Amino acid sequence: MIADEHSRPFRDADGRLEVGGVPLDRLAARVGSTPFFAYDRELVSRRVAEVRAALPDDLDLGYAVKANPMPAVVQHLATQVDTLDVASAGEMAIALDTGTPAERVTFAGPGKTDDELRRAVAAGVLVEVESEGEVRRLLAAGRDLGLVPRAAVRVNPDFAVKGSGMRMGGGPQQFGVDAEAVPDLMALMADLGLPLEGFHVFAGSQNLHAAILAEAQDRTVDLLLELAKQAPAPISYVNLGGGFGIPYFEKDERLDLGAVGDNLERLCSERLRPVLGDIRIGIELGRYLVGEAGVYVTRVVDRKMSRGTTYVVVDGGMHHQLAASGNFGQVIRRNYPIATDGAAREPEEVTVVGSLCTPLDLLGDRVRLPRVEVGDLVVVHQAGAYGLTASPTAFLGHPAPAEVLV
Ligand SMILES: *Cc1c(COP(=O)(O)O)cnc(C)c1O
């Protein structure tokens, strides 16, 4: 059972739920209210160590703050990764507050406002420009401040990655500059006096297939080498993207990290370094580092039977954990792993719903759980990434949940 597998890092020797060694009911008392998100710092560190062990030593590891911007989580990761990758000025502020030097912060995302560009230039972070208009506005911000902006070009690749949960490259995209338009943009940047540090390619997200990721990395390297050849001056930075997926659903197979790492090792040593030399080469991961290290903890408010279906109503829901309700980019709704204590109790099939007055607020559709009663805690796994940060907290006017890093 996948639910058991996901629960394993959150169970003590007697099989009771815990986070970071703190029993769940004790943690709930410490937090003071349910629902809440709990993240386990040791699990995050362990995951970073696994990734480090699999990747070549000369590859920078970046954390994509978008996945979980809780300041304590970002602070925890700041000491363990090489770069923090942000996608708004708000995330940039969180990243800089960790003490991470601006040289190691990168800023991507479509629609950076003049205000955001100005703040990025003032901070000295690397801006991954996504259009000609943005190049011009970035330069204006630099002129205004009397500073030379730091810029790389985010490239929309001329290939698409199949098997990604979310495709963010290939075909028409709001992200980046189409690969074929990059040479002209580089020439324009040179004309306008904006130095080019390098390129960023991010082709997609949530990929569980090492072979597909490896193919995407191969093609990313082809593209980067071609663009580097056409750059007006030697570049000092390339970002190969990421997209490492985590298993959410019953039939999901874990990504073969070793195979992905071996391919990156080969690409760095045989293809990139011989041509580009001692430049910064990086990847950026969000959910892979934090997604499995978090749980969303709710308390049962009601149990009711409706025409043969037992409903367990919890005090949380899709307004905090949209992804588990199936409304965050899923085509077919499937259950995130759900767990509760009381393994000794008789298992039963229940439908776990949140407290919002909408049928969309479904957390577990006909799941098997030990019998739960009003007042019991029910946790939804895989809540460390795109949980609270990706949820419509204002919907239905319930209070915001707490977050705790244990
Ligand atoms: C969202 C995003 C990421 C992180 O994706 P994960 O699936 O969380 O690893 C990385 N880079 C960019 C540019 C992104 O937009």
Coordinates of C-alpha atoms and ligand atoms in Angstrom, one line a residue:
M1 CA 0.0 0.0 0.0
I2 CA 1.4 3.3 -1.0
A3 CA -0.2 5.1 1.9
D4 CA 1.9 3.0 4.3
E5 CA 5.0 3.7 2.2
H6 CA 4.4 7.5 2.4
S7 CA 3.7 7.3 6.1
R8 CA 6.8 5.4 6.9
P9 CA 9.1 8.4 7.6
F10 CA 6.3 9.8 9.8
R11 CA 5.8 6.8 12.0
D12 CA 7.6 5.9 15.3
A13 CA 8.6 2.4 16.3
D14 CA 5.1 1.6 17.4
G15 CA 3.6 2.8 14.1
R16 CA 2.2 6.0 15.6
L17 CA 2.3 9.2 13.5
E18 CA 5.0 11.7 14.3
V19 CA 6.9 14.5 12.7
G20 CA 10.6 15.0 13.4
G21 CA 10.3 12.7 16.4
V22 CA 7.4 14.6 18.0
P23 CA 4.2 12.6 18.3
L24 CA 1.5 14.1 16.1
D25 CA -1.0 14.8 18.9
R26 CA 1.7 16.5 20.9
L27 CA 2.7 18.5 17.9
A28 CA -0.9 19.6 17.3
A29 CA -1.0 20.8 21.0
R30 CA 2.2 22.7 20.5
V31 CA 1.0 24.3 17.3
G32 CA -2.2 25.2 19.1
S33 CA -4.7 24.8 16.3
T34 CA -5.6 22.5 13.4
P35 CA -5.3 22.4 10.5
F36 CA -1.6 22.9 10.0
F37 CA 1.3 22.0 7.8
A38 CA 4.3 20.3 9.4
Y39 CA 7.6 19.9 7.7
D40 CA 10.4 17.7 8.8
R41 CA 13.8 19.4 8.6
E42 CA 15.7 16.1 8.8
L43 CA 13.8 14.6 5.8
V44 CA 14.7 17.7 3.8
S45 CA 18.4 17.5 4.7
R46 CA 18.4 13.8 3.9
R47 CA 16.9 14.4 0.5
V48 CA 19.4 17.1 -0.3
A49 CA 22.2 14.8 0.7
E50 CA 20.9 12.1 -1.6
V51 CA 20.7 14.5 -4.5
R52 CA 24.2 15.8 -3.7
A53 CA 25.5 12.2 -3.7
A54 CA 24.0 11.5 -7.1
L55 CA 25.0 14.7 -8.9
P56 CA 28.4 15.6 -10.1
D57 CA 30.4 17.6 -7.6
D58 CA 30.8 20.6 -9.9
L59 CA 27.1 21.0 -10.5
D60 CA 25.3 23.7 -8.5
L61 CA 22.1 22.6 -6.7
G62 CA 19.4 25.3 -6.6
Y63 CA 16.2 25.4 -4.5
A64 CA 13.2 26.7 -6.3
V65 CA 11.6 28.7 -3.5
K66 CA 8.2 28.6 -5.3
A67 CA 7.7 25.0 -4.0
N68 CA 7.7 26.0 -0.4
P69 CA 8.5 29.6 0.6
M70 CA 8.0 29.3 4.3
P71 CA 10.9 31.4 5.6
A72 CA 12.1 28.8 8.1
V73 CA 12.2 26.2 5.3
V74 CA 14.1 28.5 2.9
Q75 CA 16.5 29.3 5.8
H76 CA 17.1 25.6 6.4
L77 CA 17.8 25.0 2.8
A78 CA 19.9 28.1 2.3
T79 CA 22.8 26.5 4.1
Q80 CA 22.6 23.3 2.1
V81 CA 22.1 24.3 -1.5
D82 CA 24.2 26.5 -3.8
T83 CA 21.5 28.8 -5.2
L84 CA 18.0 30.0 -4.3
D85 CA 15.8 30.4 -7.4
V86 CA 12.9 32.9 -6.9
A87 CA 10.0 33.8 -9.1
S88 CA 8.8 37.1 -7.5
A89 CA 10.1 40.0 -5.5
G90 CA 8.4 38.5 -2.4
E91 CA 10.3 35.3 -2.8
M92 CA 13.5 37.3 -3.5
A93 CA 13.1 39.1 -0.1
I94 CA 12.7 35.7 1.7
A95 CA 15.8 34.4 -0.1
L96 CA 17.9 37.4 0.8
D97 CA 16.7 37.4 4.4
T98 CA 18.4 34.0 4.8
G99 CA 21.8 35.6 4.3
T100 CA 22.3 34.0 0.9
P101 CA 24.5 36.4 -1.1
A102 CA 22.7 38.0 -4.0
E103 CA 25.3 36.4 -6.4
R104 CA 23.6 33.1 -5.5
V105 CA 20.0 34.2 -6.1
T106 CA 18.4 33.9 -9.5
F107 CA 15.0 35.5 -10.5
A108 CA 12.9 33.9 -13.2
G109 CA 9.2 34.3 -14.2
P110 CA 7.1 36.0 -16.8
G111 CA 5.7 39.4 -16.1
K112 CA 8.3 40.8 -13.7
T113 CA 7.1 44.3 -13.0
D114 CA 9.2 47.4 -13.2
D115 CA 9.2 47.5 -9.4
E116 CA 10.4 43.9 -9.2
L117 CA 13.1 44.5 -11.8
R118 CA 14.3 47.6 -9.9
R119 CA 14.4 45.6 -6.6
A120 CA 16.3 42.8 -8.3
V121 CA 18.9 45.2 -9.8
A122 CA 19.3 47.0 -6.5
A123 CA 19.8 43.6 -4.7
G124 CA 22.3 42.4 -7.3
V125 CA 20.5 39.1 -8.1
L126 CA 20.7 37.5 -11.5
V127 CA 17.6 38.3 -13.6
E128 CA 16.6 35.6 -16.1
V129 CA 15.0 37.8 -18.8
E130 CA 12.0 36.4 -20.6
S131 CA 11.4 38.9 -23.4
E132 CA 12.8 41.8 -25.3
G133 CA 10.5 44.1 -23.4
E134 CA 11.9 42.8 -20.2
V135 CA 15.4 43.5 -21.4
R136 CA 14.5 47.1 -22.1
R137 CA 12.8 47.5 -18.8
L138 CA 15.6 45.9 -16.9
L139 CA 18.1 48.3 -18.5
A140 CA 15.9 51.2 -17.6
A141 CA 15.9 50.0 -14.0
G142 CA 19.7 49.8 -14.1
R143 CA 20.0 53.3 -15.6
D144 CA 17.7 54.7 -12.9
L145 CA 19.8 53.2 -10.2
G146 CA 23.2 53.8 -11.8
L147 CA 23.9 50.0 -11.7
V148 CA 24.6 47.4 -14.4
P149 CA 21.9 44.8 -14.1
R150 CA 22.9 41.1 -14.0
A151 CA 21.1 39.2 -16.8
A152 CA 20.7 35.7 -18.2
V153 CA 18.3 34.7 -20.9
R154 CA 15.6 32.2 -20.1
V155 CA 15.2 30.1 -23.2
N156 CA 11.9 28.4 -24.3
P157 CA 13.4 25.3 -25.9
D158 CA 12.6 24.1 -29.4
F159 CA 11.6 20.7 -27.9
A160 CA 9.0 19.5 -25.4
V161 CA 9.4 17.0 -22.6
K162 CA 6.8 14.3 -22.6
G163 CA 5.8 12.8 -19.3
S164 CA 6.0 16.0 -17.3
G165 CA 3.2 16.8 -15.0
M166 CA 3.4 20.4 -16.1
R167 CA 5.0 21.3 -19.4
M168 CA 6.8 24.7 -19.3
G169 CA 8.8 24.6 -22.5
G170 CA 8.4 23.7 -26.2
G171 CA 5.8 25.1 -28.5
P172 CA 4.3 28.5 -27.7
Q173 CA 4.9 29.5 -24.1
Q174 CA 4.6 32.5 -21.9
F175 CA 8.0 31.4 -20.4
G176 CA 11.3 32.5 -21.8
V177 CA 12.4 33.6 -25.2
D178 CA 11.9 31.1 -28.1
A179 CA 15.3 29.4 -28.8
E180 CA 15.3 30.7 -32.4
A181 CA 14.9 34.3 -31.3
V182 CA 17.7 34.2 -28.7
P183 CA 20.5 35.1 -31.1
D184 CA 18.8 38.4 -32.1
L185 CA 18.1 39.1 -28.5
M186 CA 21.7 38.5 -27.5
A187 CA 22.8 40.9 -30.3
L188 CA 20.3 43.5 -29.0
M189 CA 21.6 43.1 -25.4
A190 CA 25.1 43.6 -26.7
D191 CA 24.0 46.8 -28.6
L192 CA 22.3 48.1 -25.5
G193 CA 25.2 47.3 -23.2
L194 CA 23.6 44.6 -21.1
P195 CA 26.1 41.9 -20.3
L196 CA 24.9 38.3 -20.7
E197 CA 25.9 35.9 -18.0
G198 CA 24.3 32.8 -19.6
F199 CA 21.2 30.8 -20.2
H200 CA 18.4 29.1 -18.3
V201 CA 16.3 26.3 -19.7
F202 CA 13.4 24.8 -17.7
A203 CA 11.4 22.4 -19.8
G204 CA 8.9 21.0 -17.3
S205 CA 8.0 19.7 -13.9
Q206 CA 7.1 16.5 -12.0
N207 CA 8.8 14.0 -14.2
L208 CA 9.3 10.5 -12.8
H209 CA 11.1 8.9 -15.7
A210 CA 14.8 9.0 -15.7
A211 CA 15.1 8.2 -19.4
I212 CA 12.9 11.1 -20.4
L213 CA 14.6 13.5 -18.0
A214 CA 18.0 12.4 -19.4
E215 CA 16.8 12.9 -23.0
A216 CA 15.5 16.4 -22.0
Q217 CA 18.9 17.2 -20.4
D218 CA 20.7 15.9 -23.6
R219 CA 18.7 18.2 -25.7
T220 CA 19.0 21.1 -23.3
V221 CA 22.8 20.7 -23.6
D222 CA 22.6 20.6 -27.4
L223 CA 20.7 23.9 -27.3
L224 CA 22.9 25.6 -24.7
L225 CA 26.1 24.7 -26.6
E226 CA 24.6 26.1 -29.8
L227 CA 23.5 29.3 -28.1
A228 CA 26.8 29.7 -26.3
K229 CA 28.5 29.5 -29.7
Q230 CA 26.5 32.4 -30.9
A231 CA 26.9 34.5 -27.8
P232 CA 28.8 37.8 -28.3
A233 CA 31.1 37.0 -25.4
P234 CA 31.9 33.9 -23.3
I235 CA 29.2 33.0 -20.9
S236 CA 29.7 32.2 -17.2
Y237 CA 26.5 30.4 -16.3
V238 CA 24.0 27.8 -17.5
N239 CA 21.0 26.4 -15.7
L240 CA 19.8 23.1 -17.0
G241 CA 16.4 23.2 -15.2
G242 CA 15.2 20.3 -13.1
G243 CA 11.8 18.7 -13.2
F244 CA 12.6 15.8 -10.8
G245 CA 9.2 14.3 -9.8
I246 CA 8.0 12.7 -6.6
P247 CA 5.5 9.8 -6.3
Y248 CA 2.0 11.1 -5.4
F249 CA -0.3 8.3 -6.4
E250 CA -0.6 4.6 -6.0
K251 CA 1.1 3.5 -9.3
D252 CA 3.8 6.2 -9.3
E253 CA 7.3 4.7 -9.4
R254 CA 10.1 6.6 -7.7
L255 CA 12.5 8.5 -10.0
D256 CA 15.8 6.7 -10.5
L257 CA 18.0 9.4 -9.1
G258 CA 21.2 7.5 -9.8
A259 CA 20.5 7.3 -13.5
V260 CA 19.7 11.0 -13.7
G261 CA 22.8 11.9 -11.8
D262 CA 25.0 9.6 -14.0
N263 CA 23.6 11.4 -17.1
L264 CA 24.3 14.8 -15.7
E265 CA 27.8 13.7 -14.8
R266 CA 28.4 12.6 -18.4
L267 CA 27.0 15.8 -19.8
C268 CA 29.1 18.0 -17.5
S269 CA 32.4 16.2 -18.0
E270 CA 32.1 15.2 -21.6
R271 CA 30.1 17.9 -23.2
L272 CA 29.8 21.1 -21.2
R273 CA 33.1 21.5 -19.4
P274 CA 35.3 20.8 -22.5
V275 CA 33.6 23.7 -24.4
L276 CA 32.5 26.1 -21.7
G277 CA 35.3 25.5 -19.2
D278 CA 35.0 26.4 -15.5
I279 CA 31.6 28.1 -15.6
R280 CA 28.7 27.8 -13.1
I281 CA 26.5 24.9 -14.2
G282 CA 23.3 24.3 -12.2
I283 CA 20.0 22.6 -11.8
E284 CA 17.1 23.8 -9.8
L285 CA 14.7 21.6 -7.8
G286 CA 11.6 22.5 -5.9
R287 CA 9.2 19.6 -5.0
Y288 CA 11.9 17.0 -5.1
L289 CA 13.7 18.5 -2.1
V290 CA 10.7 19.3 0.1
G291 CA 7.5 17.7 -1.3
E292 CA 7.7 14.4 0.7
A293 CA 9.0 16.1 3.8
G294 CA 5.6 17.7 4.7
V295 CA 2.2 16.6 5.9
Y296 CA -1.0 18.5 6.1
V297 CA -2.6 17.8 9.5
T298 CA -6.4 18.1 9.9
R299 CA -8.9 17.1 12.7
V300 CA -12.1 15.3 12.1
V301 CA -15.1 17.5 12.7
D302 CA -17.9 15.2 11.7
R303 CA -18.7 11.6 10.5
K304 CA -21.8 11.0 8.5
M305 CA -23.4 8.5 6.3
S306 CA -25.1 9.4 3.1
R307 CA -26.8 6.6 1.1
G308 CA -24.1 4.0 1.8
T309 CA -21.1 6.3 1.7
T310 CA -19.3 7.2 5.0
Y311 CA -18.1 10.8 4.9
V312 CA -15.3 12.0 7.2
V313 CA -15.4 15.7 7.4
V314 CA -12.2 17.4 8.5
D315 CA -11.5 21.0 9.6
G316 CA -9.2 21.7 6.6
G317 CA -9.6 21.3 2.9
M318 CA -8.8 22.5 -0.6
H319 CA -8.4 26.1 0.5
H320 CA -5.1 25.0 2.2
Q321 CA -4.1 22.0 0.2
L322 CA -5.6 22.5 -3.2
A323 CA -3.3 19.9 -4.9
A324 CA -4.8 17.1 -2.8
S325 CA -8.3 17.9 -3.9
G326 CA -7.1 17.3 -7.5
N327 CA -7.6 20.9 -8.7
F328 CA -4.0 21.9 -9.2
G329 CA -3.1 20.7 -12.7
Q330 CA -4.4 17.1 -12.5
V331 CA -6.3 15.8 -15.5
I332 CA -7.8 12.8 -13.6
R333 CA -8.4 13.2 -9.9
R334 CA -6.5 10.7 -7.8
N335 CA -6.0 10.5 -4.1
Y336 CA -3.0 11.8 -2.3
P337 CA -1.9 9.4 0.4
I338 CA -3.9 9.9 3.6
A339 CA -3.2 8.4 7.0
T340 CA -4.4 8.4 10.6
D341 CA -3.4 6.8 13.8
G342 CA -5.3 3.9 15.4
A343 CA -3.9 1.1 13.3
A344 CA -5.5 -1.3 15.8
R345 CA -8.9 -0.1 14.8
E346 CA -11.0 -1.9 12.2
P347 CA -10.3 -0.5 8.7
E348 CA -13.2 0.9 6.7
E349 CA -13.7 2.7 3.4
V350 CA -14.5 6.4 3.8
T351 CA -14.6 9.5 1.7
V352 CA -12.6 12.3 3.4
V353 CA -13.9 15.8 2.6
G354 CA -12.9 19.3 3.8
S355 CA -15.2 21.8 5.3
L356 CA -15.8 24.0 2.3
C357 CA -19.3 24.2 0.8
T358 CA -18.3 22.9 -2.6
P359 CA -18.1 19.4 -4.0
L360 CA -14.5 20.2 -5.2
D361 CA -13.4 20.0 -1.6
L362 CA -12.6 16.3 -1.7
L363 CA -9.3 15.0 0.0
G364 CA -9.7 11.3 -0.2
D365 CA -12.2 9.5 -2.5
R366 CA -13.2 6.1 -1.0
V367 CA -9.9 5.5 0.9
R368 CA -9.3 2.7 3.4
L369 CA -8.4 4.1 6.8
P370 CA -8.6 2.7 10.4
R371 CA -12.0 3.8 11.8
V372 CA -11.7 7.5 12.7
E373 CA -13.9 9.4 15.2
V374 CA -14.6 13.1 15.6
G375 CA -11.5 14.7 17.2
D376 CA -9.0 12.3 15.5
L377 CA -6.2 13.7 13.4
V378 CA -6.0 12.8 9.7
V379 CA -2.9 13.7 7.7
V380 CA -2.5 14.1 3.9
H381 CA 1.0 13.2 2.8
Q382 CA 3.2 14.8 0.0
A383 CA 2.3 18.3 1.4
G384 CA 5.7 19.8 1.6
A385 CA 5.6 21.4 -1.9
Y386 CA 2.8 23.4 -3.6
G387 CA 0.6 23.1 -0.5
L388 CA -0.3 26.2 1.3
T389 CA 1.6 28.4 -1.1
A390 CA -0.5 27.1 -4.1
S391 CA -3.9 27.2 -2.4
P392 CA -6.8 29.7 -2.4
T393 CA -6.8 30.5 1.3
A394 CA -9.4 33.2 1.0
F395 CA -12.0 30.8 -0.4
L396 CA -14.9 30.4 2.0
G397 CA -13.4 32.7 4.6
H398 CA -11.8 30.1 6.9
P399 CA -8.7 31.0 9.0
A400 CA -5.3 30.4 7.4
P401 CA -3.5 27.3 8.7
A402 CA -0.3 27.4 10.7
E403 CA 3.0 26.0 9.4
V404 CA 5.7 24.4 11.5
L405 CA 9.2 23.2 10.7
V406 CA 10.1 20.4 13.1
Ligands
LIG1 C1 8.4 25.8 -10.7 C2 9.7 25.9 -11.2 C3 10.7 25.1 -10.7 C4 10.4 24.0 -9.6 O1 9.7 23.0 -10.1 P1 9.6 21.7 -9.2 O2 8.6 20.8 -10.0 O3 9.0 22.1 -7.9 O4 10.9 21.1 -9.1 C5 12.0 25.3 -11.1 N1 12.3 26.2 -12.0 C6 11.4 27.0 -12.6 C7 11.8 28.0 -13.6 C8 10.1 26.9 -12.2 O5 9.1 27.7 -12.7

